[in-house]
Structures are given as structure tokens and as C-alpha cells.
CSV table of C-alpha atoms in Angstrom, one decimal:
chain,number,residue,atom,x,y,z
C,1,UNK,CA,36.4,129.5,-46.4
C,2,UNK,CA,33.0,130.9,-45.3
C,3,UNK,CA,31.8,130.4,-41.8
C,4,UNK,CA,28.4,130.0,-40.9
C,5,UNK,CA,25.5,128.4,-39.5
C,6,UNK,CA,22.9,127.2,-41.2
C,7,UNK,CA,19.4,129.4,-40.5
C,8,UNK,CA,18.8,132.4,-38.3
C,9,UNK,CA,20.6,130.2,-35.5
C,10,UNK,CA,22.1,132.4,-33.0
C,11,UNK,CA,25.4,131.9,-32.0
C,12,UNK,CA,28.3,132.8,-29.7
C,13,UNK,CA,30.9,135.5,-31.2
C,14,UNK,CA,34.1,134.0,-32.4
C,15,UNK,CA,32.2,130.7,-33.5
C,16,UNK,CA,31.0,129.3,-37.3
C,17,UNK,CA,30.6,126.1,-39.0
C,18,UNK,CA,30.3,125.2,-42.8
C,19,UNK,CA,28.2,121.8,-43.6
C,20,UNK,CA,29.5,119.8,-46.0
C,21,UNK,CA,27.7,117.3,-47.9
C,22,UNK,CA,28.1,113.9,-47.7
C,23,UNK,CA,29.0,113.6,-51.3
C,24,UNK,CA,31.9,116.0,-50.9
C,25,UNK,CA,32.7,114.5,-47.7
C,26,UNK,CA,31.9,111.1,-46.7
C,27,UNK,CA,33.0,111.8,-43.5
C,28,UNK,CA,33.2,115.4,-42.2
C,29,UNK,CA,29.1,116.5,-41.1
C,30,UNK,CA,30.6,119.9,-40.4
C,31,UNK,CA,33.9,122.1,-40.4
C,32,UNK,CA,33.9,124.4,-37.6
C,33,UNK,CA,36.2,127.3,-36.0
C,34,UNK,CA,36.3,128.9,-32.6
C,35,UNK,CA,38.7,132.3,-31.6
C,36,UNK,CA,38.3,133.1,-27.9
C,37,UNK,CA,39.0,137.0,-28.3
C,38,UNK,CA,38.8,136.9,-24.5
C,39,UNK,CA,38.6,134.8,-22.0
C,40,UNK,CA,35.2,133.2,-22.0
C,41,UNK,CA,33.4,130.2,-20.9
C,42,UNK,CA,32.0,127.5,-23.0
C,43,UNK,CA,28.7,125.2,-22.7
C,44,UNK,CA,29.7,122.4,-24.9
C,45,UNK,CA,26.2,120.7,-26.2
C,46,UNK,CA,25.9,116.3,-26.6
C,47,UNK,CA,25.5,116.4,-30.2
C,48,UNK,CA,25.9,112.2,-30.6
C,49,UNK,CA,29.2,113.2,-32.4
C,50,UNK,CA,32.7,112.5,-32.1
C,51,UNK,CA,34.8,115.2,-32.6
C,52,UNK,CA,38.9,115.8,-34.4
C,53,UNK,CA,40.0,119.2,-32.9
C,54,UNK,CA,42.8,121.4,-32.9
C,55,UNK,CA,43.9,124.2,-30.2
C,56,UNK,CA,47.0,126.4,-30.4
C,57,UNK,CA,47.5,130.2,-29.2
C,58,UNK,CA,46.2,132.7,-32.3
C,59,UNK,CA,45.3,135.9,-33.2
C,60,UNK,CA,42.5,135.4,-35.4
C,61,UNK,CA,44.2,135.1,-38.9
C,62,UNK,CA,47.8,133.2,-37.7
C,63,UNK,CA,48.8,130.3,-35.8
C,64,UNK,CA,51.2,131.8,-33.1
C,65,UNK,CA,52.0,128.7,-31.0
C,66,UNK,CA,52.1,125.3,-30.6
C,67,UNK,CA,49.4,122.6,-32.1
C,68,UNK,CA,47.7,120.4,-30.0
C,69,UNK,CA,45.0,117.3,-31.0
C,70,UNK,CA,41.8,116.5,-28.8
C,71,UNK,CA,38.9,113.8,-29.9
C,72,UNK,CA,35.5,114.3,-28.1
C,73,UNK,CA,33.8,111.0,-27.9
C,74,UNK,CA,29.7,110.5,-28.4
C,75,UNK,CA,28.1,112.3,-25.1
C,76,UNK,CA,25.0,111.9,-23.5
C,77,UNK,CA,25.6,115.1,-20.9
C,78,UNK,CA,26.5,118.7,-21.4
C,79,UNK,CA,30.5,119.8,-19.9
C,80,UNK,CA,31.6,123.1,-19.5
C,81,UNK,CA,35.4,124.4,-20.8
C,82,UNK,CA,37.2,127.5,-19.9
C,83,UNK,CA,39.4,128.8,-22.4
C,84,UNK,CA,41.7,131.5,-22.5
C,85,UNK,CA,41.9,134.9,-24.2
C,86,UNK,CA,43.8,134.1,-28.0
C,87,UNK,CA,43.1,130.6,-28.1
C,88,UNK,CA,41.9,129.2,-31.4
C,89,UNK,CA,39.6,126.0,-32.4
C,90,UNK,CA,39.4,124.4,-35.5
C,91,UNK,CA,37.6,121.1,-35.6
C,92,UNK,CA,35.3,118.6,-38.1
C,93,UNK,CA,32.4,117.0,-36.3
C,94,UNK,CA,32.1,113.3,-37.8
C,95,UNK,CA,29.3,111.8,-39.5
C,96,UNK,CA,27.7,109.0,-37.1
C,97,UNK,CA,28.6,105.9,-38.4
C,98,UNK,CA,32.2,107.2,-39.5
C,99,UNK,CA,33.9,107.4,-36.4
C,100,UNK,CA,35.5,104.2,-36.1
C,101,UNK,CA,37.2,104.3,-40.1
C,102,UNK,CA,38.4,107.5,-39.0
C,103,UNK,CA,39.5,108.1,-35.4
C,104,UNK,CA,41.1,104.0,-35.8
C,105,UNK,CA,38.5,102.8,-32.5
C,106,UNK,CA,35.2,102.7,-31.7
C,107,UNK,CA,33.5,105.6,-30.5
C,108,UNK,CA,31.7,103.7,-27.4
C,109,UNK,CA,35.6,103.4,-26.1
C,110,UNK,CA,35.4,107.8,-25.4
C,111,UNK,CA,32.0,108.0,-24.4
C,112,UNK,CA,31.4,111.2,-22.2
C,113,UNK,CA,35.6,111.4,-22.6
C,114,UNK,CA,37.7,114.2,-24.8
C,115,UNK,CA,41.4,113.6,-25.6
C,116,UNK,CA,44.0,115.5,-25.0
C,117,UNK,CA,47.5,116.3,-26.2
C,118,UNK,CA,49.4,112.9,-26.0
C,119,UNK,CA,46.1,110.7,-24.6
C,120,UNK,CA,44.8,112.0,-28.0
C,121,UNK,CA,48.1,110.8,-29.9
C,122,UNK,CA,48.2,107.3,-28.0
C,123,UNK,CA,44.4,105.7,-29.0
C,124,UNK,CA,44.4,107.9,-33.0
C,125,UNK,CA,48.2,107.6,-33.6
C,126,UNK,CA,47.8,108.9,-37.3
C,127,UNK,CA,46.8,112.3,-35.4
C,128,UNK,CA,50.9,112.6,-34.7
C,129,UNK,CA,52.3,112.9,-38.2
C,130,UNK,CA,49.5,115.8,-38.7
C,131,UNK,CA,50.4,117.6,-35.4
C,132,UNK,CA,54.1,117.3,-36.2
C,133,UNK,CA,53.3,119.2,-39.7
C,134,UNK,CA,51.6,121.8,-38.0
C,135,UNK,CA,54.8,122.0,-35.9
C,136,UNK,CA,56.8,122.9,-38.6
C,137,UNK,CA,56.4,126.3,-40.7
C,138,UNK,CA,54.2,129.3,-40.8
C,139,UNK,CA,50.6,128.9,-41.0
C,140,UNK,CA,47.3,130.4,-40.5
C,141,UNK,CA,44.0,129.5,-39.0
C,142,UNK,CA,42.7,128.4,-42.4
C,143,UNK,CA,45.7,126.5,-43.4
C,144,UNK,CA,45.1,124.1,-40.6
C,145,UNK,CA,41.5,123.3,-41.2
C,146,UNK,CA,42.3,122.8,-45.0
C,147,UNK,CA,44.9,120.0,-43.5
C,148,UNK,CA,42.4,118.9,-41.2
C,149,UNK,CA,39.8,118.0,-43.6
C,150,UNK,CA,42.2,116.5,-45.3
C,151,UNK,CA,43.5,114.5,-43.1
C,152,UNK,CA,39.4,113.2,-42.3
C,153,UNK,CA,38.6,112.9,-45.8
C,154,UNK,CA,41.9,110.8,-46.8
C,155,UNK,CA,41.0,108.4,-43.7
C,156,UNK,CA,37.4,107.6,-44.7
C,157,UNK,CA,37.6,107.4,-48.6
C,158,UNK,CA,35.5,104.9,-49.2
C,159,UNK,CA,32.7,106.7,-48.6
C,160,UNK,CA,30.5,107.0,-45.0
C,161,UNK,CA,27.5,105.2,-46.1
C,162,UNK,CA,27.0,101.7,-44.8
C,163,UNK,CA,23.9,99.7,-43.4
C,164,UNK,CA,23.4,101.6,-40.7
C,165,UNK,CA,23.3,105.1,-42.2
C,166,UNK,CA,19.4,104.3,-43.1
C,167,UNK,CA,18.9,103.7,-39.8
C,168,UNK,CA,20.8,106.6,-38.1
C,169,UNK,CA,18.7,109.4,-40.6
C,170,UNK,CA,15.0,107.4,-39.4
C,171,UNK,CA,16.2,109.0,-36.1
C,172,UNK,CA,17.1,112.7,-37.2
C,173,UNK,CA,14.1,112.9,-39.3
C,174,UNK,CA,11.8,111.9,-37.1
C,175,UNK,CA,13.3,114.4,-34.5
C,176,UNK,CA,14.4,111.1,-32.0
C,177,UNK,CA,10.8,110.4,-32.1
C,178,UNK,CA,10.5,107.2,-33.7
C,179,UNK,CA,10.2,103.9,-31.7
C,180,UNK,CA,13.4,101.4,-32.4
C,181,UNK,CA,10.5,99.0,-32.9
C,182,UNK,CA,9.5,101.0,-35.8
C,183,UNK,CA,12.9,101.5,-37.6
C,184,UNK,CA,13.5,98.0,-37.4
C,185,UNK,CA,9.6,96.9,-39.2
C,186,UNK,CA,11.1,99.7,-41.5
C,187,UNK,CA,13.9,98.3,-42.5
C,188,UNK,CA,13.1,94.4,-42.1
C,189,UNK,CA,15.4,93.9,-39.0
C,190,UNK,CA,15.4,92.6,-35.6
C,191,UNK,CA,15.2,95.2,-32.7
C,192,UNK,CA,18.3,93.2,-31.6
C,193,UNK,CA,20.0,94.1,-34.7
C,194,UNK,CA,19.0,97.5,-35.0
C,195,UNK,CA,19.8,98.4,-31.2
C,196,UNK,CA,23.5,96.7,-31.8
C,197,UNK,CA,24.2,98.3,-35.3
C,198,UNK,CA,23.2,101.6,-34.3
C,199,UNK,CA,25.7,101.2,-30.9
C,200,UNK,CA,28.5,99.9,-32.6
C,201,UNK,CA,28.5,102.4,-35.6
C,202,UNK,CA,27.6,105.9,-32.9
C,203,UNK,CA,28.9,105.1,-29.6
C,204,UNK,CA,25.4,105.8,-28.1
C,205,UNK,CA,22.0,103.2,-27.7
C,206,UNK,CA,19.5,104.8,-29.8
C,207,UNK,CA,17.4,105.4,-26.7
C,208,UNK,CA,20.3,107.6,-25.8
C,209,UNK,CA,20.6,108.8,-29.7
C,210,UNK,CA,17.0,110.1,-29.9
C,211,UNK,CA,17.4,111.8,-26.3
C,212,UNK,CA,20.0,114.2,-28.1
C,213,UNK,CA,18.4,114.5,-31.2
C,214,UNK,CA,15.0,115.0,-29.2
C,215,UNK,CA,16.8,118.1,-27.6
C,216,UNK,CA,18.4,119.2,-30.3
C,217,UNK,CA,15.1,119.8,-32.2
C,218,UNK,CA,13.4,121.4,-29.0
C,219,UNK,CA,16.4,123.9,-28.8
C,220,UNK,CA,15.5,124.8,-32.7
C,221,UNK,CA,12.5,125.2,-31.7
C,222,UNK,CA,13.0,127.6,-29.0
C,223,UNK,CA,16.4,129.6,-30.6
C,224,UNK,CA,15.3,129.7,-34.6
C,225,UNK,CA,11.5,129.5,-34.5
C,226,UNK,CA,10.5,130.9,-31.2
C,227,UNK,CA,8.0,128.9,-29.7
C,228,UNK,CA,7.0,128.9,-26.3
C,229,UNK,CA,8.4,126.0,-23.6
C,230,UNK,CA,4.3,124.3,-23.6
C,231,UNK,CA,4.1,124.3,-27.4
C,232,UNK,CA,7.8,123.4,-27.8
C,233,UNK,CA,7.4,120.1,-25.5
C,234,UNK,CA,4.3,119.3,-27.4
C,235,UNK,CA,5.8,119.8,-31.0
C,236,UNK,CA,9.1,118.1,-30.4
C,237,UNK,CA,7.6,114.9,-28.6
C,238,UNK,CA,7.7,115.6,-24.4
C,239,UNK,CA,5.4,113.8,-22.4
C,240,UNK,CA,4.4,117.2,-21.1
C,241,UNK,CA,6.6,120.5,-20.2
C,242,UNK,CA,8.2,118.8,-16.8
C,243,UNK,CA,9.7,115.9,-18.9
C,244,UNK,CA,11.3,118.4,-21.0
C,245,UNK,CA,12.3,120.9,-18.3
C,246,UNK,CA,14.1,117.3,-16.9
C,247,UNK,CA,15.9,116.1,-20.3
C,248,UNK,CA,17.1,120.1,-20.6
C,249,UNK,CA,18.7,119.6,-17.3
C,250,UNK,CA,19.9,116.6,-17.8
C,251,UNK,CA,22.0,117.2,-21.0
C,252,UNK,CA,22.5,120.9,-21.2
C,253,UNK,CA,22.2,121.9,-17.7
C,254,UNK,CA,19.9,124.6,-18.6
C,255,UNK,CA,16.3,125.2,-18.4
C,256,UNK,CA,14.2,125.7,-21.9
C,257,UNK,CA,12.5,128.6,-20.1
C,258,UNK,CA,15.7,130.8,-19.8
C,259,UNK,CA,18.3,129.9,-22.1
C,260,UNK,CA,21.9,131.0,-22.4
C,261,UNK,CA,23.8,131.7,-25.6
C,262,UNK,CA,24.5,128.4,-27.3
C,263,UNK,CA,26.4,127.0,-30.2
C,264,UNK,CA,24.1,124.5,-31.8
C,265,UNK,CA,25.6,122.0,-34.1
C,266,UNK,CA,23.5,121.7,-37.7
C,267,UNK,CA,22.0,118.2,-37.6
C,268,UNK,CA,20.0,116.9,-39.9
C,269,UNK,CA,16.9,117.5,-38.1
């Protein structure tokens, strides 16, 4: 498997994600890998995702340890993780809308929450029989993603487009800019309806949705094409630079004037 990121993105060493297409994978937005050559801490980014993860000890190429599971619920704030010197990632960031056929639960139950080991086991109990694989044998790093996306893909067969989908990509392309009112005239539905599809089927209200997406297209805007914090508030939709400044803050704990290394997640934006 290739690892990369989509555009001149820059990224933190050790990290890569491959997109995958909805028609490969109904499910999976993105396969991604993390090896923590030495001990380093990590900014992890609200993407309005919920993540399937794996950790265990590595050195790169092998799996030298036990496997353990973590799910990262929709979040609406930034949270920083330490990890340790050989420790590998491999993980596919769900589709919104897709969480709840895979992961077994609905997404707004592990808002702002991440999983771990037996919690993760407990609430998606067909995570077990994959862990419990893993346990057994040799394998390397990109043995356990193929097992992963596997074990996504199998649990979301049917395909990840549903009613909501539409309503979900009027967000992304629109960069979190357009009005609920909007979406709904758009799609001849209530705002009523279109708040409560779009909560059930992400985790996240849509004002909350189009807050992440909003600062996911400002960070493009700043890391890929270089624009300066005024014209970045004005092109991705800020009041003014302040109320940018605030949201960046808010959900990354970082200010769009000085900004640290990052791993951005590709979105559709």
C-alpha cells in the first residue's frame, strides 16, 4: 500500500493516509498509518469523524507486540496524545453517516470520547474477534490494515449512501458555509428534519459540523495555498480575523498566525 496525502499538504514524519473512494469503499473515507520513531507528541485535529484504530509496539515493517482497539467518537475540540518511541497506528476514518452500521452505536454516544482496550471491546464487540486474530501469528504493519479494512468494509456492505449523504456533502462543499435553512430549501425538507438527520447519522449538529469543516478549509488555506490570516478569514467565511483567531483556539488550540506541524485529514472540501 502507498501512503500519502492528497496535495502539497504538509505533514508530520511517520504519518500517511490513502483516500479511498466511496465506490471501493462504502465506508472507509481514508486508510491511515502512524510510526512514532521516537517519542513525540501528537495534536489530534476534530475532523467530524469517528475513528477504528489499532496500536501495538512496532518497528516500522513488523508487529512486535500486543494489538490493542480504540474508536474516536465525532469531536468538536482538539486533544493532545503522547505516544512512545516504537509505537505504531493504523486506523480507517469513517464516512459520516456510516458510523452507526459499522462501529454497532451511534456516534453521538462517544462524542469528544476515544475507546480504549476493553472499553473499546465492551460498546463494538465485533472489534474482539479481530483483536484476537491479530493475537495470533506473525504479522506486519500492512497485514493489519488489510484486516482492518476488511473488517470496515464487510460491516457496512450495503453501501454508505443513504438520505442524508446529500446533505452531509452541501456542507463540505460549501466549506461549512451554507445556512441549514438553505440545505433544507435544497433538498425539500424541514429544518427540523435536516438538523435531526444530520445528528443522528454524524454525532455532531450541523452548526457544530460546519464549525469543523469551516476550520478545516481555513487550515488548507493557510498550510497548501498560503494565504495570509486576513485573506484566509475572509475566503473561508469568518466574520472578520478575531472570530477566526477564536474558532482556531477553540478546536485546535492553536492560533492561524503561528501554526504547528499538523496532520490534516483529506475531506472533501
Amino acid at each position: 500500500m502507498v501512503w500519502k496525502v492528497s496535495g502539497s499538504m504538509p505533514i508530520p514524519s511517520g504519518y500517511g493516509e490513502t483516500l479511498r473512494p466511496a465506490r471501493e469503499s462504502p465506508a472507509a473515507e481514508a486508510a491511515w498509518q502512524f510510526f512514532a520513531d521516537h517519542r513525540f507528541e501528537h495534536r489530534v485535529l476534530p475532523d467530524g469523524r469517528c475513528d477504528i484504530m489499532l496500536r501495538f509496539p512496532s518497528d516500522g515493517e513488523e508487529v512486535l507486540g500486543p494489538v490493542a482497539a480504540l474508536v474516536s467518537g465525532p469531536a468538536t475540540r482538539f486533544h493532545a496524545v503522547s505516544i512512545e518511541a516504537g509505537t505504531c497506528f493504523v486506523g480507517i476514518r469513517l464516512r459520516p453517516g456510516t458510523a452507526k452500521p459499522v462501529l454497532g452505536i451511534s456516534p453521538g454516544l462517544i462524542t469528544n470520547e476515544v475507546l480504549k482496550g476493553e472499553v473499546a471491546l465492551m460498546l463494538v464487540p465485533a472489534l474482539g474477534a479481530l483483536v484476537q486474530k491479530l493475537t495470533r501469528g506473525s504479522w506486519t504493519v500492512g497485514g493489519v490494515m488489510q484486516q482492518l479494512s476488511s473488517f470496515v468494509d464487510d460491516r457496512c456492505a450495503d453501501g454508505g449512501v443513504n438520505s442524508t449523504t446529500p446533505l452531509i456533502d452541501a456542507l463540505h462543499v460549501s466549506g461549512g458555509r451554507l445556512p441549514i435553512r438553505d440545505i433544507a430549501a435544497l433538498h425539500t425538507m424541514s429544518v427540523r428534519t435536516v438538523h435531526r438527520r444530520i445528528t443522528e447519522a454524524t454525532g455532531l449538529t450541523p452548526k457544530e459540523l460546519a464549525m469543523v469543516i469551516q476550520f478545516h478549509r481555513a487550515l488548507r488555506l493557510r498550510l497548501r495555498d498560503g494565504l495570509g490570516v486576513a485573506a484566509t478569514a475572509l475566503e473561508a467565511g469568518y466574520s472578520d480575523q478575531a472570530h477566526m483567531t477564536r474558532v482556531f483556539r477553540r478546536l485546535g488550540g492553536v492560533s492561524p498566525a503561528r501554526l504547528p506541524e499538523l496532520a490534516l485529514a483529506g475531506l472533501p472540501i
